[in-house]
PDB file of C-alpha atoms in Angstrom:
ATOM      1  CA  UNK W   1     -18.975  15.977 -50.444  1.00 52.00           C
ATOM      2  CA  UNK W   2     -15.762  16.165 -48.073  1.00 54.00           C
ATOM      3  CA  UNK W   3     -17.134  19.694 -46.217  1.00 56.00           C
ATOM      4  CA  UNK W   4     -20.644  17.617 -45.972  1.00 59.00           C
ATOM      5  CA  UNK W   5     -18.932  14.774 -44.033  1.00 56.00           C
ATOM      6  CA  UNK W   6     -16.690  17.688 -42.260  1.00 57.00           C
ATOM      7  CA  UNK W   7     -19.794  19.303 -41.277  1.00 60.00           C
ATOM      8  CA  UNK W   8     -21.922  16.238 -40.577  1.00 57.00           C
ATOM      9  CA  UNK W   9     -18.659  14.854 -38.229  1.00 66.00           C
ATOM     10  CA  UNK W  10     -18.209  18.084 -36.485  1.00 58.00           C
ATOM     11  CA  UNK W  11     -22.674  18.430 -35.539  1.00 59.00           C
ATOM     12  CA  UNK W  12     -22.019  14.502 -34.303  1.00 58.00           C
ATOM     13  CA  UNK W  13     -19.084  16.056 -32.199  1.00 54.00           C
ATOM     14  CA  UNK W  14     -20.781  18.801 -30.512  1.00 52.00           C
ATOM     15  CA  UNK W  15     -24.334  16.951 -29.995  1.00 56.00           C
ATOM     16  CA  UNK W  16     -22.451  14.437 -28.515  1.00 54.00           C
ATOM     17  CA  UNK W  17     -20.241  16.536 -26.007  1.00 54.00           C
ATOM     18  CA  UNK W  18     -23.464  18.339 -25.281  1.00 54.00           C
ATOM     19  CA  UNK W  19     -24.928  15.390 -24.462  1.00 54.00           C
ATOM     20  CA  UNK W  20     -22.389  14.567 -21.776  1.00 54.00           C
ATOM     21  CA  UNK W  21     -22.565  17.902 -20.199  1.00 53.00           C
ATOM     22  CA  UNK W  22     -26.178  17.556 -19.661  1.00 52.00           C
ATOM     23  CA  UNK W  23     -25.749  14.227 -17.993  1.00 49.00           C
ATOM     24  CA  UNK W  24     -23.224  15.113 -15.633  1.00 50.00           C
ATOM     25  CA  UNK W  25     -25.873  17.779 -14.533  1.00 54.00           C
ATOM     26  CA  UNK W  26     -29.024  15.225 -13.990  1.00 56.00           C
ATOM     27  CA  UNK W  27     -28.068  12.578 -12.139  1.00 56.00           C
ATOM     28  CA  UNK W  28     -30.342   9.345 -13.010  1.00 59.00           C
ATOM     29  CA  UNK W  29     -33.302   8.854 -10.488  1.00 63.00           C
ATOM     30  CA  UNK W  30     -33.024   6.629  -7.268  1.00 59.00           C
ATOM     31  CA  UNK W  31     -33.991   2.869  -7.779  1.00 60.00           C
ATOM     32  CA  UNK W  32     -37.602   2.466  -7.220  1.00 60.00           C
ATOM     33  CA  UNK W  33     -39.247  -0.579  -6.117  1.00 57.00           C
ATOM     34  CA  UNK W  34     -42.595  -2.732  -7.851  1.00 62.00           C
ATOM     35  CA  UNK W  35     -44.469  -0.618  -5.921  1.00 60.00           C
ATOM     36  CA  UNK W  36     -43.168   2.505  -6.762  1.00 58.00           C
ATOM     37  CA  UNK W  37     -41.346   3.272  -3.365  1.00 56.00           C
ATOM     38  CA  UNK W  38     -37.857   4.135  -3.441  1.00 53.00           C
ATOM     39  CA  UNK W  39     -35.185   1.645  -2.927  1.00 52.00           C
ATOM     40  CA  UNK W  40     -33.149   1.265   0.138  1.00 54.00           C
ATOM     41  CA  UNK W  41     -29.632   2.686  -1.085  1.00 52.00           C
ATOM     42  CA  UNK W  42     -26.231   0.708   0.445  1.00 53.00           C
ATOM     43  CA  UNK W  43     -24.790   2.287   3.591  1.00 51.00           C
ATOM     44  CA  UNK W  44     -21.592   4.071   2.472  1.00 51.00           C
ATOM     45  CA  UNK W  45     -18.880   1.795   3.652  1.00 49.00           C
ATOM     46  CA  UNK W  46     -17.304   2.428   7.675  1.00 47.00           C
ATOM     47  CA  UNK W  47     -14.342   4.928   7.446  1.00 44.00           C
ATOM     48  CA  UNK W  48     -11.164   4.788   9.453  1.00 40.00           C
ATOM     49  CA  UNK W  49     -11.331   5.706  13.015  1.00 39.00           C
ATOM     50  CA  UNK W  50      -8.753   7.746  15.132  1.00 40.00           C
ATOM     51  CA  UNK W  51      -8.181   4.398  17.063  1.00 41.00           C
ATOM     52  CA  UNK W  52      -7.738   2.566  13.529  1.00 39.00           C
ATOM     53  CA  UNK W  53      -4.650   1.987  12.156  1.00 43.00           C
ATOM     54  CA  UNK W  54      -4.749   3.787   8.682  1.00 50.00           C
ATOM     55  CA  UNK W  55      -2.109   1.964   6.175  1.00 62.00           C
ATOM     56  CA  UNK W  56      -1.827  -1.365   8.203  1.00 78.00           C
ATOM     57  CA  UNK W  57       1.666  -0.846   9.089  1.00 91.00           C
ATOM     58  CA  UNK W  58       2.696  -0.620  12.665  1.00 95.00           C
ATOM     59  CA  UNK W  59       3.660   2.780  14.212  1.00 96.00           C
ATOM     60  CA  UNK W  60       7.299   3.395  14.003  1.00 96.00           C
ATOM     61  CA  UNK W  61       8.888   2.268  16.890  1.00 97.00           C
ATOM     62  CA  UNK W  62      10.508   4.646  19.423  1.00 96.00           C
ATOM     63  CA  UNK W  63      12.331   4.241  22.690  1.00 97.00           C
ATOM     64  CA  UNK W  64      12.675   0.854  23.666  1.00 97.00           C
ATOM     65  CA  UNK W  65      10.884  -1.037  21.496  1.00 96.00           C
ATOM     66  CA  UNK W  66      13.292   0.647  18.452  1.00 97.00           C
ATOM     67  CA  UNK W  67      15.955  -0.266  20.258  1.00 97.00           C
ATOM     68  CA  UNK W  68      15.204  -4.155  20.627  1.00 98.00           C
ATOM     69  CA  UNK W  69      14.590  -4.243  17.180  1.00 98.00           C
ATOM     70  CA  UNK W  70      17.481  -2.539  15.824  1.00 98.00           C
ATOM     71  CA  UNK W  71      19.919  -5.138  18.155  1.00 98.00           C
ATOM     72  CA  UNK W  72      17.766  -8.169  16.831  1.00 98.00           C
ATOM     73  CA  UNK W  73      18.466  -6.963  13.292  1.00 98.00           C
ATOM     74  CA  UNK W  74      21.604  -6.370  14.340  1.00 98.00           C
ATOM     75  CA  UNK W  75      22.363  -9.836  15.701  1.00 97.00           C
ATOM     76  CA  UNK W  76      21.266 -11.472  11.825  1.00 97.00           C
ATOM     77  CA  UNK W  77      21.785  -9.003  10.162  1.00 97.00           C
ATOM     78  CA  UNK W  78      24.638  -6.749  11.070  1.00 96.00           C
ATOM     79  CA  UNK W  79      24.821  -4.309   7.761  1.00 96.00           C
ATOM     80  CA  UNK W  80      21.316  -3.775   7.588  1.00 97.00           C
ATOM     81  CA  UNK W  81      21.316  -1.716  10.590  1.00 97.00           C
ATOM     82  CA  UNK W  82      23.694   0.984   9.204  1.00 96.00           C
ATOM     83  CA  UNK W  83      21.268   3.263   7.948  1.00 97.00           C
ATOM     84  CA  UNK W  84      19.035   2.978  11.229  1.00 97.00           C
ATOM     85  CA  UNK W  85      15.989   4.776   9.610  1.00 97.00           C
ATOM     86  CA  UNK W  86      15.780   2.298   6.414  1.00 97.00           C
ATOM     87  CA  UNK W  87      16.064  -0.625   8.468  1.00 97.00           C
ATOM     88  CA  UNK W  88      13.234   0.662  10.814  1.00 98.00           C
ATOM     89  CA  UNK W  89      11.252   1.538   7.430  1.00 97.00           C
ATOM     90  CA  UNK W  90      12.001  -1.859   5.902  1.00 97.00           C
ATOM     91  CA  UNK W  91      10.798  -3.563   8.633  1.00 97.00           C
ATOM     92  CA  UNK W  92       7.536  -1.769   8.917  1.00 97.00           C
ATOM     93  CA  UNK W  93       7.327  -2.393   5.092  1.00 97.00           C
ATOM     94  CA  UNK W  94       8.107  -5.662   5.312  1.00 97.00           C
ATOM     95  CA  UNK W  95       5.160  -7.194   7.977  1.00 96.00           C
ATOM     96  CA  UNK W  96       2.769  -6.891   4.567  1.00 94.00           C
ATOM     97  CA  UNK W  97       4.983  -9.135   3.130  1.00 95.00           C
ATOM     98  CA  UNK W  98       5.245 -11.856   6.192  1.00 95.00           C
ATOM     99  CA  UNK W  99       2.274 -14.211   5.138  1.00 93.00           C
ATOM    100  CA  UNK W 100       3.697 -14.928   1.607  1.00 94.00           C
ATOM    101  CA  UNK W 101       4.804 -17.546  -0.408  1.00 96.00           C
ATOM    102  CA  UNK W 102       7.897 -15.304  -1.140  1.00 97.00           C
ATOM    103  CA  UNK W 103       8.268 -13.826   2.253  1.00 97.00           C
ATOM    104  CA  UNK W 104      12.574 -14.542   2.334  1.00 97.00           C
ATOM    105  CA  UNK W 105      12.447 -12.558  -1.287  1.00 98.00           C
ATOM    106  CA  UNK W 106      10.367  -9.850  -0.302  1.00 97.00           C
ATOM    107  CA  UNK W 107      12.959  -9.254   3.297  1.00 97.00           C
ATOM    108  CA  UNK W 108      15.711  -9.550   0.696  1.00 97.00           C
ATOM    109  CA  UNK W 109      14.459  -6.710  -1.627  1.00 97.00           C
ATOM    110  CA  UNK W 110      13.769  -4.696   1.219  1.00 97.00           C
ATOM    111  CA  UNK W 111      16.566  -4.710   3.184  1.00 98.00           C
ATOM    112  CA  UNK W 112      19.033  -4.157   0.284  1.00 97.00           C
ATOM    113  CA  UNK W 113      19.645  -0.690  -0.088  1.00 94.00           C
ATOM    114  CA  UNK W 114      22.592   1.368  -1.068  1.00 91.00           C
ATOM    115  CA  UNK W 115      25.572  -0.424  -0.468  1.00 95.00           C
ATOM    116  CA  UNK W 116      23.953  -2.865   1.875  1.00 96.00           C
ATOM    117  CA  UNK W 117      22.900  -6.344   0.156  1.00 96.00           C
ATOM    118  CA  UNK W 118      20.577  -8.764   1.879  1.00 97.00           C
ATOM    119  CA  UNK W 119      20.208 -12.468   0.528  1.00 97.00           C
ATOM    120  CA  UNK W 120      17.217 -14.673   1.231  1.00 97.00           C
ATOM    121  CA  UNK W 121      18.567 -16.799   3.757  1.00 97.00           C
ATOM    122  CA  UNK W 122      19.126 -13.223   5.992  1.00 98.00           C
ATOM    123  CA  UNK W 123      15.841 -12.460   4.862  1.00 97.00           C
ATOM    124  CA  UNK W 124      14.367 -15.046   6.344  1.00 98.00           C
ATOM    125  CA  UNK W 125      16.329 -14.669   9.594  1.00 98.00           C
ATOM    126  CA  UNK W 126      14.897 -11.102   9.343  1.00 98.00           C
ATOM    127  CA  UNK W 127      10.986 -12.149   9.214  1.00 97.00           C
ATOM    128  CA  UNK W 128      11.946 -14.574  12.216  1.00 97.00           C
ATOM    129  CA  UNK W 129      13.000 -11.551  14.211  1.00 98.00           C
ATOM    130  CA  UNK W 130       9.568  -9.409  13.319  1.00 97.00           C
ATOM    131  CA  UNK W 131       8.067 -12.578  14.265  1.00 97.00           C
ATOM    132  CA  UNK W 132       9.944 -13.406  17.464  1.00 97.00           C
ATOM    133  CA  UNK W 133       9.338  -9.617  18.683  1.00 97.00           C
ATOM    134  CA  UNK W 134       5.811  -9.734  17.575  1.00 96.00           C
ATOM    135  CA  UNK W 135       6.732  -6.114  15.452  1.00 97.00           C
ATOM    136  CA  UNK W 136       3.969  -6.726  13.094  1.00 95.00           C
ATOM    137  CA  UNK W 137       0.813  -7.107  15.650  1.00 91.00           C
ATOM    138  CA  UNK W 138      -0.639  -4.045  15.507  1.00 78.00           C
TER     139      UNK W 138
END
């Protein structure tokens, strides 16, 4: 009885593998209308475009404009300029994060970083200065 239920279990197995294979190969047919006609398929959605911006952060700053944000930081914010880079990332990271409820939280988790700590009350100084520069308009 056992190598009948083996056997039995492993047909059930294969039939049902095959099964799969074969339906990856034939795709099912296109809708077709009452009257037989084929149905108008859904245009693909738009992709991004060269001009678009592609993660919805802004570009990292350079020249000036890295410089007037790194002395704004600077002015509420003195340690969180130390590691220039993170601060620039954080910031970038940190316009997603603007609009919310939890806005002072999110500055504070992202401008703490090795031995730099950020509180919410400097996190919310921070998301005044993205705001005040207008960093996160892209």
């Amino acid at each position: 009885m056992r190598t009948k239920t083996s056997s039995l279990i492993a047909t059930t197995v294969l039939a049902l593998a095959l099964t799969a294979c074969g339906a990856a190969d034939n795709p099912p047919a296109p809708p077709t209308s009452k009257d037989g006609a084929e149905a108008a398929t859904a245009p693909a959605p738009p992709t991004a475009t060269a001009d678009a911006p592609k993660s919805g952060l802004p570009p990292k700053p350079t020249g000036k404009k890295r410089t007037e944000l790194l002395e704004a930081l600077a002015v509420v914010a003195p340690d969180v300029v130390r590691y220039e880079e993170k601060a620039i990332d954080a910031s970038r990271n940190q316009c997603s994060g603007l609009t919310s409820d939890r806005a002072a939280w999110l500055a504070s988790q992202r401008f703490t970083y090795k031995d730099v700590t950020t509180d919410e009350a400097i996190g919310a100084a921070i998301n005044q200065v993205l705001k005040d520069l207008k960093f996160c308009d892209v």
